[in-house]
Tab-separated table of C-alpha atoms and ligand atoms in Angstrom:
chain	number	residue	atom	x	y	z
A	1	UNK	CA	0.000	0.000	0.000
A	2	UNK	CA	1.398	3.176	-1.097
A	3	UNK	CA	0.639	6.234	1.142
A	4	UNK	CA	-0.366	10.126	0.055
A	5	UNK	CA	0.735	13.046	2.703
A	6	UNK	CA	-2.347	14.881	2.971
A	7	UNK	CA	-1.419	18.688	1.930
A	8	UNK	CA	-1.915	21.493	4.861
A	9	UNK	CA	-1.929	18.138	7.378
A	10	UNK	CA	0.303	15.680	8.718
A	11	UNK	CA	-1.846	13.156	7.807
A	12	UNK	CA	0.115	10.234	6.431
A	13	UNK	CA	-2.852	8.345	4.653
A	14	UNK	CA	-3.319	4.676	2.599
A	15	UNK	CA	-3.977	6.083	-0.856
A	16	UNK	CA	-7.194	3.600	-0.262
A	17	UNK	CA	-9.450	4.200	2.345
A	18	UNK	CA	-12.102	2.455	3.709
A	19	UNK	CA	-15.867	3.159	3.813
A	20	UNK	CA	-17.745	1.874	6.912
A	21	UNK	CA	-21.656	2.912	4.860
A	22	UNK	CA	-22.041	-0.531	4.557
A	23	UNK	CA	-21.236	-2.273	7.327
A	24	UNK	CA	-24.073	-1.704	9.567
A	25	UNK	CA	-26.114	-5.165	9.442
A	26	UNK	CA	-22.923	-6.754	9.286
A	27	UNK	CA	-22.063	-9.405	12.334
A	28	UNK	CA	-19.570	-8.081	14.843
A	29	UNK	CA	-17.027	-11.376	13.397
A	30	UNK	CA	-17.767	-10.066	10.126
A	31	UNK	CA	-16.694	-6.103	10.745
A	32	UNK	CA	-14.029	-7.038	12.881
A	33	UNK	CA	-12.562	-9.491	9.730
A	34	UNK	CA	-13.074	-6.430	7.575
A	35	UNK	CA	-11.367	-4.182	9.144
A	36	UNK	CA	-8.297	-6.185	10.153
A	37	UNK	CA	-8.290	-7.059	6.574
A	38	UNK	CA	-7.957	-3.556	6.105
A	39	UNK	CA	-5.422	-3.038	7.846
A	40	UNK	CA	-3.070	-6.132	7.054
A	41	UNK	CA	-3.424	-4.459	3.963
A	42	UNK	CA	-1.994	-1.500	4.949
A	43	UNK	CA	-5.049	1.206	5.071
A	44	UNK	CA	-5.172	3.187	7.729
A	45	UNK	CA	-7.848	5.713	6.898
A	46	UNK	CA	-11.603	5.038	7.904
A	47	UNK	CA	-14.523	6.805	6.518
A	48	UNK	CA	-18.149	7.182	8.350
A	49	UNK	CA	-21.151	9.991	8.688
A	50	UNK	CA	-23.217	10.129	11.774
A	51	UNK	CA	-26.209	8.981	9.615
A	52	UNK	CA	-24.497	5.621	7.940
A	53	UNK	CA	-26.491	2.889	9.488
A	54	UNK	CA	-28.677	5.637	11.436
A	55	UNK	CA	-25.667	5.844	13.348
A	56	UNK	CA	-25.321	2.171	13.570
A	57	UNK	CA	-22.315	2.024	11.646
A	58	UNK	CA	-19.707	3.879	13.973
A	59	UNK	CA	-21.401	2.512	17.024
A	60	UNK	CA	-20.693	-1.370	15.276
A	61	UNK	CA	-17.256	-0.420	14.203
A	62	UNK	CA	-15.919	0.653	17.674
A	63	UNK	CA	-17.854	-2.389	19.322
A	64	UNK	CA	-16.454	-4.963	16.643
A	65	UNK	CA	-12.774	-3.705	17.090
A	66	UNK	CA	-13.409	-3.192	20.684
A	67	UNK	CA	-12.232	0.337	20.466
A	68	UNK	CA	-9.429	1.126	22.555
A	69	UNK	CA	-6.208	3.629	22.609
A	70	UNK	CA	-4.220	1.586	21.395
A	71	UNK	CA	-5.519	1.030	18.024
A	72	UNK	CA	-7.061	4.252	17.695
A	73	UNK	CA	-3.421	5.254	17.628
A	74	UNK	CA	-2.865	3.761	14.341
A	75	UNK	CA	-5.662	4.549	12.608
A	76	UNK	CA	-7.238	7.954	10.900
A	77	UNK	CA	-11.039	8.225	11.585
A	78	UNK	CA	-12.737	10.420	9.669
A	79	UNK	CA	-16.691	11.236	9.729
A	80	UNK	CA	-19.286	13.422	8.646
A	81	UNK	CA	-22.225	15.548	9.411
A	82	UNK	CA	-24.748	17.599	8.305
A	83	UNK	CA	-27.082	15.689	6.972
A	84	UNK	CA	-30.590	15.443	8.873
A	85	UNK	CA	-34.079	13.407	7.892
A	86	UNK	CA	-35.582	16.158	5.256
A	87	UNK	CA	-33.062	18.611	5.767
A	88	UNK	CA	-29.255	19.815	5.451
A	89	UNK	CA	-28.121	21.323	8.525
A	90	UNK	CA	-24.718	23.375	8.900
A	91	UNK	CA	-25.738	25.800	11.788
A	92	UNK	CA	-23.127	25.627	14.779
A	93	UNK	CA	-25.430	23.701	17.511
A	94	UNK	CA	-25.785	20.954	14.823
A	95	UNK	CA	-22.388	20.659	13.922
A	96	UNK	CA	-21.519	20.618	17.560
A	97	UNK	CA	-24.134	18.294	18.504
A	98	UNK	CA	-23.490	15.577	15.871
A	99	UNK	CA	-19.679	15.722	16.289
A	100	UNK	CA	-20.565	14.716	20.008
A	101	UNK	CA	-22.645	12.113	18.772
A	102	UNK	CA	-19.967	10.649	16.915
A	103	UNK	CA	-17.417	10.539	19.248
A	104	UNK	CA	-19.093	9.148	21.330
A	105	UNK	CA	-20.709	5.975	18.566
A	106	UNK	CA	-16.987	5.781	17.632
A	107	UNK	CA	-15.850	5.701	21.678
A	108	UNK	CA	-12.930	7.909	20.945
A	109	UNK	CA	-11.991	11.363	22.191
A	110	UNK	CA	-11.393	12.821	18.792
A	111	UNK	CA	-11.903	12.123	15.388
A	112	UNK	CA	-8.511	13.125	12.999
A	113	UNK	CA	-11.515	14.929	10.180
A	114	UNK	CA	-14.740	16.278	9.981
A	115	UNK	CA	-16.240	16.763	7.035
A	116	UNK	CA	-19.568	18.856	6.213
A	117	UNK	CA	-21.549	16.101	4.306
A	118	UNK	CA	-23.973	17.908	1.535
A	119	UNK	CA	-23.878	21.484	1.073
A	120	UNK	CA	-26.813	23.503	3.144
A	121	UNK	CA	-28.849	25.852	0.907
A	122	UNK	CA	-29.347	27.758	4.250
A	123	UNK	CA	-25.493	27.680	5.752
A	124	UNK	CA	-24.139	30.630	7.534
A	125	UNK	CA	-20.699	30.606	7.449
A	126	UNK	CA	-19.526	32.479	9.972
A	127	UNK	CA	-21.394	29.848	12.164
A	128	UNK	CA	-19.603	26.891	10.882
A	129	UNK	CA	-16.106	28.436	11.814
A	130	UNK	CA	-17.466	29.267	15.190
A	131	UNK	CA	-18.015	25.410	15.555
A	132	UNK	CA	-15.128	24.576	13.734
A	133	UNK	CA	-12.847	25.982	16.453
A	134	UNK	CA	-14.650	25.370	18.902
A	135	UNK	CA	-14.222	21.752	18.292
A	136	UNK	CA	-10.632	22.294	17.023
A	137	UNK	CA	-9.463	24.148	20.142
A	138	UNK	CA	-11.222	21.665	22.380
A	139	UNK	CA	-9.240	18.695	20.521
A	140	UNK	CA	-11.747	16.862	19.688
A	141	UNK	CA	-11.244	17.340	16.092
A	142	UNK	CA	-7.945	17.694	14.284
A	143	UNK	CA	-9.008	18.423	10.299
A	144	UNK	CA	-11.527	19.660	8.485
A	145	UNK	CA	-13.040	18.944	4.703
A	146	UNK	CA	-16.028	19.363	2.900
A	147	UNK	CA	-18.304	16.703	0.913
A	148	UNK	CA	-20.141	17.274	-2.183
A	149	UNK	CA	-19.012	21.100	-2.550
A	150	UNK	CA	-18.303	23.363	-5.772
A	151	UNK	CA	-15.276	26.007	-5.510
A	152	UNK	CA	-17.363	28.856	-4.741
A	153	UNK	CA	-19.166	27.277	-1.567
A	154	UNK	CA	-15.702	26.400	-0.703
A	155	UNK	CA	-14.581	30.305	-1.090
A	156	UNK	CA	-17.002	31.228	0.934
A	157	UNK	CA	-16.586	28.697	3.281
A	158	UNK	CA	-12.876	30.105	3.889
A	159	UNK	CA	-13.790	33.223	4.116
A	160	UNK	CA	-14.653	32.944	7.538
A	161	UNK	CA	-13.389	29.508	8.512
A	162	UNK	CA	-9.763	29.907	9.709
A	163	UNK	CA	-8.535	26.119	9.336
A	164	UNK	CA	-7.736	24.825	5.791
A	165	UNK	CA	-10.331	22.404	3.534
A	166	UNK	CA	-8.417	19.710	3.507
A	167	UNK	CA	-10.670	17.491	1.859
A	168	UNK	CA	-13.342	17.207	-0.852
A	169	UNK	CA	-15.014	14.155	-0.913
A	170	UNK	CA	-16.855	13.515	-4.252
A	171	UNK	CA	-18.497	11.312	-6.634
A	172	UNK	CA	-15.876	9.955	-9.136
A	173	UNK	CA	-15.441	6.697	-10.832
A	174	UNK	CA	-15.107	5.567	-14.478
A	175	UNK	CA	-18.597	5.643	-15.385
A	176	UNK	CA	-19.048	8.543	-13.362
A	177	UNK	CA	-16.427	11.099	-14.777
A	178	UNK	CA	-17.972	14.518	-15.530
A	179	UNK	CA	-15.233	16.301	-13.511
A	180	UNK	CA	-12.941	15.241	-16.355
A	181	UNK	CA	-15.070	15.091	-19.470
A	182	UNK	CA	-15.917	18.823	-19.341
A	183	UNK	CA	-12.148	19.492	-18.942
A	184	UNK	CA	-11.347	17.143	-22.020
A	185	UNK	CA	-14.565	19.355	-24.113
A	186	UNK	CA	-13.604	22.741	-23.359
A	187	UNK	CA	-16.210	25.268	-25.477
A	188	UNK	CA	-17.657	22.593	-27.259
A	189	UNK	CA	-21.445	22.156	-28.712
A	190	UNK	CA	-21.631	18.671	-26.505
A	191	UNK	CA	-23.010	17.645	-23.403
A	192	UNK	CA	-19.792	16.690	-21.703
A	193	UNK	CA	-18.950	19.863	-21.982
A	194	UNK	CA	-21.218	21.412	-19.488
A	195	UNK	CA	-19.421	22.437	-16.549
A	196	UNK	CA	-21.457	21.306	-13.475
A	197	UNK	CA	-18.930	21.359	-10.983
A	198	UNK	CA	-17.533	25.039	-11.533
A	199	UNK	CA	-14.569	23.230	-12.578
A	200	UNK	CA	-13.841	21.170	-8.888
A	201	UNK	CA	-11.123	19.214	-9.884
A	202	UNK	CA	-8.700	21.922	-11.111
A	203	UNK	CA	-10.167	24.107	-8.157
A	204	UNK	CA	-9.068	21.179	-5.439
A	205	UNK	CA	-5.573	20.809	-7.214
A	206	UNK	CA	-5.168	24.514	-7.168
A	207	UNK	CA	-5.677	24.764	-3.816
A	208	UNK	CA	-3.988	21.505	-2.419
A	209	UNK	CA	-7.741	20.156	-1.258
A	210	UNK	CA	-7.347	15.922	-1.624
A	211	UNK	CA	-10.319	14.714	-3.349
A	212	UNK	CA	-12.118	11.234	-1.858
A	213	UNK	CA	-13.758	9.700	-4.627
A	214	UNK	CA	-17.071	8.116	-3.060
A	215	UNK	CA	-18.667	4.951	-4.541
A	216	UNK	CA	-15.750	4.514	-7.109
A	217	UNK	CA	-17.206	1.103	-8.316
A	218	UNK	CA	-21.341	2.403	-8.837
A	219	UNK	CA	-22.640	4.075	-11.881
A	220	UNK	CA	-25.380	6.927	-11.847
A	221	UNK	CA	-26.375	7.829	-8.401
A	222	UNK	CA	-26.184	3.587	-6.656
A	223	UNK	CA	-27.818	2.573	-9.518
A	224	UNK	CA	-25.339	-0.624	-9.349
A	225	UNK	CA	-21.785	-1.979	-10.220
A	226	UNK	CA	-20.342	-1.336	-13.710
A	227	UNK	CA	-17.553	-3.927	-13.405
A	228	UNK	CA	-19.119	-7.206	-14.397
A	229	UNK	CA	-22.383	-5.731	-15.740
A	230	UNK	CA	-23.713	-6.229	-19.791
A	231	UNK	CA	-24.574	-2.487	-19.902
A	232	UNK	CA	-20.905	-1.900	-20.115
A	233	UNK	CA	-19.439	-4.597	-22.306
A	234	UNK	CA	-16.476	-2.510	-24.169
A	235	UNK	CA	-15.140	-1.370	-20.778
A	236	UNK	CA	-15.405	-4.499	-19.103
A	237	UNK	CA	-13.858	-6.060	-22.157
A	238	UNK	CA	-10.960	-3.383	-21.447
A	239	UNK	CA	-10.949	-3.652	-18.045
A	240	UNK	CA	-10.970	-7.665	-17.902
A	241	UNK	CA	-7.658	-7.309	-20.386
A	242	UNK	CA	-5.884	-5.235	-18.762
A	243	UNK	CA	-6.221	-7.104	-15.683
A	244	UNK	CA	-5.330	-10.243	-17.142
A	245	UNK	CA	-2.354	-8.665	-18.826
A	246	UNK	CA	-1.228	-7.172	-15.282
A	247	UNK	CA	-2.004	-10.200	-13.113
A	248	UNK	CA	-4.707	-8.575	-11.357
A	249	UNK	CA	-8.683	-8.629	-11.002
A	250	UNK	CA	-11.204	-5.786	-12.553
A	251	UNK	CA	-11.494	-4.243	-8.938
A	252	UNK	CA	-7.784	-3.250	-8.995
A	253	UNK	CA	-8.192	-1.766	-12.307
A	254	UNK	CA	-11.159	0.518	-12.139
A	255	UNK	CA	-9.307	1.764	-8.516
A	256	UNK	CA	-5.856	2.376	-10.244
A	257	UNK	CA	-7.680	4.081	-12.852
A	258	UNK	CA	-8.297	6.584	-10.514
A	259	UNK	CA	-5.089	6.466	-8.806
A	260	UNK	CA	-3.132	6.897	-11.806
A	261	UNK	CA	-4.619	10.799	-12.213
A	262	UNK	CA	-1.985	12.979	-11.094
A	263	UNK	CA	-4.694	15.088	-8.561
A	264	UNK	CA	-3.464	12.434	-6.253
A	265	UNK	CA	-6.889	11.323	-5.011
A	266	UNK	CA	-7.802	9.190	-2.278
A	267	UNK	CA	-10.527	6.712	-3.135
A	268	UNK	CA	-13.097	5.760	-0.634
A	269	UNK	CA	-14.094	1.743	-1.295
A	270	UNK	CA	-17.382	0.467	-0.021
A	271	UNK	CA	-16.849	-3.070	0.058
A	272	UNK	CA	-18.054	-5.656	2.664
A	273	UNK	CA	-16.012	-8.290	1.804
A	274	UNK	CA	-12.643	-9.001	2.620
A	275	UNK	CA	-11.681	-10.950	-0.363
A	276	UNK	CA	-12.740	-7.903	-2.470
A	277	UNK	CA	-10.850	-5.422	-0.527
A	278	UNK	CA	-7.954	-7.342	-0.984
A	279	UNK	CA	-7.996	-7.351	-4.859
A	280	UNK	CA	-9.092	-3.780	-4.230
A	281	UNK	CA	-5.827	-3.205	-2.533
A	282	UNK	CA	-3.533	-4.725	-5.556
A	283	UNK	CA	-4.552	-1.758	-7.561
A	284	UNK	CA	-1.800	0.149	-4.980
A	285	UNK	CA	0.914	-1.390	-6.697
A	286	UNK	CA	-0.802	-0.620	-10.422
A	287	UNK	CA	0.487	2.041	-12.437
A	288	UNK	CA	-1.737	2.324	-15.317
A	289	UNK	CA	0.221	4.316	-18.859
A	290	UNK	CA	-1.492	7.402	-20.345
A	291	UNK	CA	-2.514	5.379	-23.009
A	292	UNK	CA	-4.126	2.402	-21.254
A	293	UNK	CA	-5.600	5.272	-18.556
A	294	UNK	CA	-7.470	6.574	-22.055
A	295	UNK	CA	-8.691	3.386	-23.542
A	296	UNK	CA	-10.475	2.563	-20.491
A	297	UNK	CA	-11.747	6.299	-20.089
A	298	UNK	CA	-13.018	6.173	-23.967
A	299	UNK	CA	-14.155	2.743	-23.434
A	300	UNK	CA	-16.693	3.916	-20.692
A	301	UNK	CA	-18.388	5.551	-23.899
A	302	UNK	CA	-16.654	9.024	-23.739
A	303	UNK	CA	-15.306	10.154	-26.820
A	304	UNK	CA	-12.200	12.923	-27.344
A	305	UNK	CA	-12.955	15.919	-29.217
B	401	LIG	N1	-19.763	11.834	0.704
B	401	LIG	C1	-20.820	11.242	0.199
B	401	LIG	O1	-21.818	11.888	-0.150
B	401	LIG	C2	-20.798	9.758	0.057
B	401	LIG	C3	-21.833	9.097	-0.627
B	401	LIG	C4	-21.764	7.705	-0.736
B	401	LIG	C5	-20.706	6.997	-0.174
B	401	LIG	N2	-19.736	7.671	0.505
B	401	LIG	C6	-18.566	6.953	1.079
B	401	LIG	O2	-18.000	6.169	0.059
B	401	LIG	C7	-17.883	4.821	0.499
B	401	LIG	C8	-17.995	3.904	-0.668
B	401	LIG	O3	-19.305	3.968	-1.220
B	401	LIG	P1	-19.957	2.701	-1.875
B	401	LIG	O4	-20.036	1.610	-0.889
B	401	LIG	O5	-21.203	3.137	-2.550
B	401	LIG	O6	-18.815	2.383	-2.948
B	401	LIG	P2	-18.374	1.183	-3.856
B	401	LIG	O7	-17.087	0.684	-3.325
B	401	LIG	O8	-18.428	1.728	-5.235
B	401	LIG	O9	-19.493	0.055	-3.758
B	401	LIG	C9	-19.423	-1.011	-2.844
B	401	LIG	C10	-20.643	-1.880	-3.041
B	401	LIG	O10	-20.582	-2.493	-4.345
B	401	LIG	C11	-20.680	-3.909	-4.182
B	401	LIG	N3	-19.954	-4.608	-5.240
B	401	LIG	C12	-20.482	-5.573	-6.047
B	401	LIG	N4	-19.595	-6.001	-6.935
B	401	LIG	C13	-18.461	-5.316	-6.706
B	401	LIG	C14	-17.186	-5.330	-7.309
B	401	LIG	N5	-16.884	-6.136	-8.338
B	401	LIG	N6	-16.235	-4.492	-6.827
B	401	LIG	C15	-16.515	-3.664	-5.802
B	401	LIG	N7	-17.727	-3.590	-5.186
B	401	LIG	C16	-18.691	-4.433	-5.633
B	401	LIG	C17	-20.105	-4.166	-2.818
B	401	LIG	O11	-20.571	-5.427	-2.393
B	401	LIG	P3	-19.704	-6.306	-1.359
B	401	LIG	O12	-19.858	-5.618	-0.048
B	401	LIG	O13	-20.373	-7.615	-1.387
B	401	LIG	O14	-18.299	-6.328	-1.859
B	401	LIG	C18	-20.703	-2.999	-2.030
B	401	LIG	O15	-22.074	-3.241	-1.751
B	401	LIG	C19	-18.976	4.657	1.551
B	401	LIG	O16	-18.701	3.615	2.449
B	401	LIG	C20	-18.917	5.999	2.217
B	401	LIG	O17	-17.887	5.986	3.173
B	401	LIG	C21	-19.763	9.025	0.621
């Protein structure tokens, strides 16, 4: 496993993370097999929100691994809030509130990031800094990111918030590349060329803000898996040779796709199952070439101008 230093952090992080969504239902033998998986593997970085699982999922994690000082030394937790039932929610008593929550679910006294999940139409900046050092001077929480933001909420965001983004988590994947395509189509009559994301990905590298790729092996919004799927047959037919070519499965393909873009992103992997994450974890060693990185990305159906 290869390891990123986190810009404006001294976060040493697995370029592959973990994402504890999932794992909610799952038997405490089963989470605790996962996770120590993960880390034999050599990931070190765990991702939750304090409404995966309503909440289930950090509370399960800490109970599986029986939580404890010791291995919350070696590990980065990260988590997320802002996200209520009908509602987004960034005012200061929220963010406060949830971070609480969370600590406590996760029985640790701080988490290492906090990240604002979905922007809030209604946010008031100048509130979320309040919280943010609150919770920063009080220790209980040692980096802060967003989720799901364009450049301009992130602007604002600094305006009044004195500690640096330090990460962006968003959706990115093969099948799911429009932070690229309208970067490749630049003032063209197509449709990858509209710019949805006020250009995100150049923003982030500009300003040293790691992106987390969520759900790196769904297309459309969890409509399923594009590896192994007959919607996708060039790109699995791609993928699949490649793979065979490098000695590896699919999985570690459609990751090192993503690894092999120079933004130096950290992928966040869903998977319960550690057979999967293994193979996952081969695409560490995986350094796709420009022109295999293309294929696949003009396999997925894209097309260069
Ligand atoms: N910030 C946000 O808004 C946001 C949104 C969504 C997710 N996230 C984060 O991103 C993490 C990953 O999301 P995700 O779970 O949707 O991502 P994912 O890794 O793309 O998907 C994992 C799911 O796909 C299944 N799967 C089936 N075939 C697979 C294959 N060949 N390779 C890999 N997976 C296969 C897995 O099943 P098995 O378990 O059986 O392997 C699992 O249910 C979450 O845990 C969460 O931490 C963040």
């Amino acid at each position: 496993m290869k390891y990123i230093k986190i810009p404006n952090s001294d976060i040493k992080a697995s370029e592959i993370s973990l994402g504890c969504m999932r794992i909610s239902k799952m038997t405490n033998q089963e989470i605790s097999g996962l996770v120590h998986t993960a880390l034999d593997e050599g990931i070190n970085f765990f991702d939750h929100a304090d409404i995966y699982g309503g909440g289930k999922s950090e509370e399960r994690f800490s109970e599986a691994l029986d939580m404890n000082p010791s291995l919350r030394e070696k590990i980065y937790l990260q988590t997320k809030c802002g996200i209520r039932k009908g509602s987004f929610d960034f005012s200061k008593e929220h963010i406060l509130e949830a971070v609480d929550g969370s600590l406590s679910r996760l029985r640790t006294e701080y988490v290492d990031v906090l990240l604002l999940h979905r922007p809030d139409a209604l946010v008031e900046p100048e509130e979320v800094a309040e919280a943010f050092t609150i919770l920063q001077n009080s220790g209980k929480v040692k980096y802060f990111g967003v989720s799901n933001q364009n450049p301009m909420q992130i602007e604002l965001l600094s305006k009044f918030v004195k500690q640096k983004i330090i990460f962006n988590q968003l959706q990115f994947s093969i099948t799911n590349s429009g932070m690229i395509d309208a970067g490749i189509n630049v003032n063209m009559e197509n449709n990858p060329s509209i710019n949805r994301d006020g250009s995100i990905l150049d923003y982030c590298r500009l300003k040293e803000i790691t992106i987390q790729p969520w759900s790196p092996f769904q297309y459309g919004f969890f409509e399923g898996v594009f590896l192994d799927n007959e919607k996708f047959p060039e790109l699995n037919q791609k993928i699949n040779a490649i793979a065979t070519a490098m000695g590896v499965t699919n999985t570690a393909i459609a990751i090192a796709w993503i690894l092999r873009h120079p933004a130096r992103m950290q992928p966040i992997v869903g998977t319960t199952n550690p057979g999967r994450l293994k193979d996952i974890c081969r695409a560490s060693g995986v350094e796709l070439t420009r022109s295999e990185w293309y294929e696949i990305y003009i396999a997925a159906g894209n097309k260069l101008p």
